[in-house]
Amino acid sequence: MALTHSEREVGFFFRLSVFLKGVDAVLEIVGGVLAFLVSPTTVAWLVDVLTRKELIEDPHDKIVGLLRQAAEHYSITGSTFLALYLLAHGLVKIFLVVGLLKNKMWAYPVSLVVLGMFMVYQLYRYSYSHSLLMLGLTIFDLIVVWLIWREYLIQRRHHSAHGR
């Protein structure tokens, strides 16, 4: 059974979104490793160096203020949590991305459940942080979940049509 034009479009956007999730996972893993390796003192120093000039030009810059405040509150405990969170999140996503790109049927429902749990946590975080980045990531995840669901239905129909 040949794919329809609509199914091919879903497949393209599905693969693109899963690839982007894979890139995100690699960045999370790198970030997790860096969180283990870079001390809070180094983070504070780096933020100070990178924001000093901007702070002189505009002492009331909100973004610089938020960065400096975050660096001041970054601790060993916080860096360990961040490292473990990013590593776990990234490794789970890499595992799922590989399964999806290899068209493993188990990967579709597992990905839907895992991404759903990640989105619940992200919405919880958004509820008190009001981070537009967190909201944007959650909306992107919602689109990815929809594409995974659509691709799963297409693949399941094609697998049953071919007696697999």
Short mmCIF file of C-alpha atoms in Angstrom, two decimals:
data_model
loop_
_atom_site.label_atom_id
_atom_site.label_comp_id
_atom_site.label_asym_id
_atom_site.label_seq_id
_atom_site.Cartn_x
_atom_site.Cartn_y
_atom_site.Cartn_z
CA MET A 1 0.00 0.00 0.00
CA ALA A 2 1.56 3.29 -1.13
CA LEU A 3 1.72 6.33 1.11
CA THR A 4 -0.60 9.22 0.30
CA HIS A 5 0.71 12.75 -0.17
CA SER A 6 -0.60 13.69 3.29
CA GLU A 7 1.12 10.66 4.86
CA ARG A 8 4.42 11.59 3.18
CA GLU A 9 4.10 15.14 4.57
CA VAL A 10 3.43 13.81 8.07
CA GLY A 11 6.43 11.50 7.67
CA PHE A 12 8.69 14.37 6.63
CA PHE A 13 7.69 16.59 9.55
CA PHE A 14 7.80 13.61 11.90
CA ARG A 15 11.41 12.81 10.92
CA LEU A 16 12.37 16.50 11.11
CA SER A 17 10.88 16.92 14.59
CA VAL A 18 12.46 13.68 15.83
CA PHE A 19 15.82 14.79 14.41
CA LEU A 20 15.45 18.12 16.28
CA LYS A 21 14.61 16.17 19.45
CA GLY A 22 17.83 14.22 18.88
CA VAL A 23 19.84 17.44 18.57
CA ASP A 24 18.16 18.69 21.75
CA ALA A 25 19.05 15.43 23.51
CA VAL A 26 22.72 15.72 22.50
CA LEU A 27 22.81 19.32 23.77
CA GLU A 28 21.24 18.20 27.06
CA ILE A 29 23.86 15.48 27.46
CA VAL A 30 26.66 17.97 26.75
CA GLY A 31 25.05 20.43 29.18
CA GLY A 32 24.80 17.71 31.82
CA VAL A 33 28.46 16.82 31.47
CA LEU A 34 29.42 20.50 31.64
CA ALA A 35 27.26 20.97 34.76
CA PHE A 36 29.30 18.20 36.40
CA LEU A 37 32.63 19.62 35.27
CA VAL A 38 32.19 23.39 35.72
CA SER A 39 32.11 24.67 39.30
CA PRO A 40 29.58 27.24 40.53
CA THR A 41 32.48 29.66 41.11
CA THR A 42 33.50 29.36 37.47
CA VAL A 43 29.90 29.91 36.35
CA ALA A 44 29.64 33.07 38.48
CA TRP A 45 32.98 34.36 37.15
CA LEU A 46 31.99 33.65 33.53
CA VAL A 47 28.61 35.38 33.88
CA ASP A 48 30.35 38.36 35.51
CA VAL A 49 32.88 38.63 32.68
CA LEU A 50 30.24 38.25 29.96
CA THR A 51 27.76 40.74 31.46
CA ARG A 52 30.02 43.39 33.02
CA LYS A 53 30.12 45.66 29.94
CA GLU A 54 26.35 45.45 29.42
CA LEU A 55 25.73 46.20 33.09
CA ILE A 56 27.92 49.32 32.86
CA GLU A 57 25.95 50.49 29.80
CA ASP A 58 22.56 49.70 31.33
CA PRO A 59 22.57 48.98 35.09
CA HIS A 60 18.84 48.12 34.94
CA ASP A 61 19.08 45.49 32.16
CA LYS A 62 16.59 42.81 33.24
CA ILE A 63 18.19 39.92 31.34
CA VAL A 64 21.65 40.67 32.72
CA GLY A 65 20.13 40.98 36.19
CA LEU A 66 18.44 37.60 35.86
CA LEU A 67 21.64 35.95 34.60
CA ARG A 68 23.68 37.40 37.45
CA GLN A 69 21.07 36.39 40.01
CA ALA A 70 20.93 32.84 38.63
CA ALA A 71 24.74 32.59 38.72
CA GLU A 72 24.81 33.82 42.34
CA HIS A 73 22.29 31.16 43.39
CA TYR A 74 23.91 28.35 41.42
CA SER A 75 25.31 25.86 43.94
CA ILE A 76 27.01 22.47 44.10
CA THR A 77 23.63 20.91 44.94
CA GLY A 78 21.96 22.78 42.10
CA SER A 79 24.68 21.86 39.62
CA THR A 80 24.48 18.17 40.59
CA PHE A 81 20.70 18.17 40.17
CA LEU A 82 20.99 20.01 36.85
CA ALA A 83 23.65 17.60 35.60
CA LEU A 84 21.67 14.50 36.56
CA TYR A 85 18.44 15.95 35.15
CA LEU A 86 20.01 16.93 31.82
CA LEU A 87 21.88 13.64 31.45
CA ALA A 88 18.82 11.51 32.27
CA HIS A 89 16.54 13.60 30.05
CA GLY A 90 19.04 13.57 27.18
CA LEU A 91 19.81 9.84 27.39
CA VAL A 92 16.13 8.88 27.49
CA LYS A 93 15.41 11.11 24.49
CA ILE A 94 18.36 9.69 22.51
CA PHE A 95 17.09 6.16 23.19
CA LEU A 96 13.61 7.10 21.97
CA VAL A 97 14.87 9.06 18.96
CA VAL A 98 16.91 6.07 17.79
CA GLY A 99 13.90 3.78 18.21
CA LEU A 100 11.64 6.15 16.29
CA LEU A 101 14.10 6.74 13.46
CA LYS A 102 14.59 2.96 13.15
CA ASN A 103 10.80 2.65 12.94
CA LYS A 104 10.55 0.38 15.99
CA MET A 105 6.83 0.05 16.74
CA TRP A 106 7.40 -0.05 20.53
CA ALA A 107 9.08 3.37 20.36
CA TYR A 108 5.92 5.20 19.29
CA PRO A 109 3.71 4.55 22.36
CA VAL A 110 6.69 4.71 24.74
CA SER A 111 7.67 8.10 23.27
CA LEU A 112 4.11 9.38 23.63
CA VAL A 113 4.05 8.42 27.32
CA VAL A 114 7.55 9.76 28.09
CA LEU A 115 7.08 13.04 26.23
CA GLY A 116 3.68 13.39 27.90
CA MET A 117 5.35 13.04 31.31
CA PHE A 118 8.04 15.56 30.32
CA MET A 119 5.32 18.01 29.23
CA VAL A 120 3.47 17.65 32.54
CA TYR A 121 6.70 18.44 34.39
CA GLN A 122 7.45 21.37 32.04
CA LEU A 123 3.97 22.81 32.63
CA TYR A 124 4.48 22.42 36.37
CA ARG A 125 7.78 24.33 36.06
CA TYR A 126 6.08 26.95 33.89
CA SER A 127 3.34 27.40 36.52
CA TYR A 128 5.82 29.04 38.89
CA SER A 129 8.64 30.21 36.61
CA HIS A 130 6.49 31.73 33.82
CA SER A 131 9.42 31.04 31.50
CA LEU A 132 8.48 31.65 27.88
CA LEU A 133 11.27 29.26 26.88
CA MET A 134 9.63 26.49 28.95
CA LEU A 135 6.26 27.28 27.38
CA GLY A 136 7.81 27.24 23.89
CA LEU A 137 9.50 23.89 24.52
CA THR A 138 6.21 22.46 25.76
CA ILE A 139 4.36 23.68 22.66
CA PHE A 140 7.09 22.15 20.46
CA ASP A 141 6.78 18.88 22.42
CA LEU A 142 3.01 18.95 21.89
CA ILE A 143 3.55 19.24 18.12
CA VAL A 144 6.10 16.38 18.24
CA VAL A 145 3.63 14.22 20.21
CA TRP A 146 0.95 14.87 17.59
CA LEU A 147 3.38 13.96 14.78
CA ILE A 148 4.48 10.78 16.58
CA TRP A 149 0.83 9.80 17.05
CA ARG A 150 0.02 10.42 13.36
CA GLU A 151 3.11 8.54 12.18
CA TYR A 152 2.31 5.67 14.55
CA LEU A 153 -1.19 5.33 13.06
CA ILE A 154 0.27 5.38 9.53
CA GLN A 155 2.97 2.82 10.36
CA ARG A 156 0.54 0.56 12.22
CA ARG A 157 -1.85 0.59 9.26
CA HIS A 158 0.98 -0.19 6.82
CA HIS A 159 2.37 -2.93 9.06
CA SER A 160 -1.05 -4.61 9.31
CA ALA A 161 -1.61 -4.24 5.53
CA HIS A 162 1.66 -6.09 4.91
CA GLY A 163 0.91 -8.75 7.53
CA ARG A 164 3.74 -7.78 9.88
#
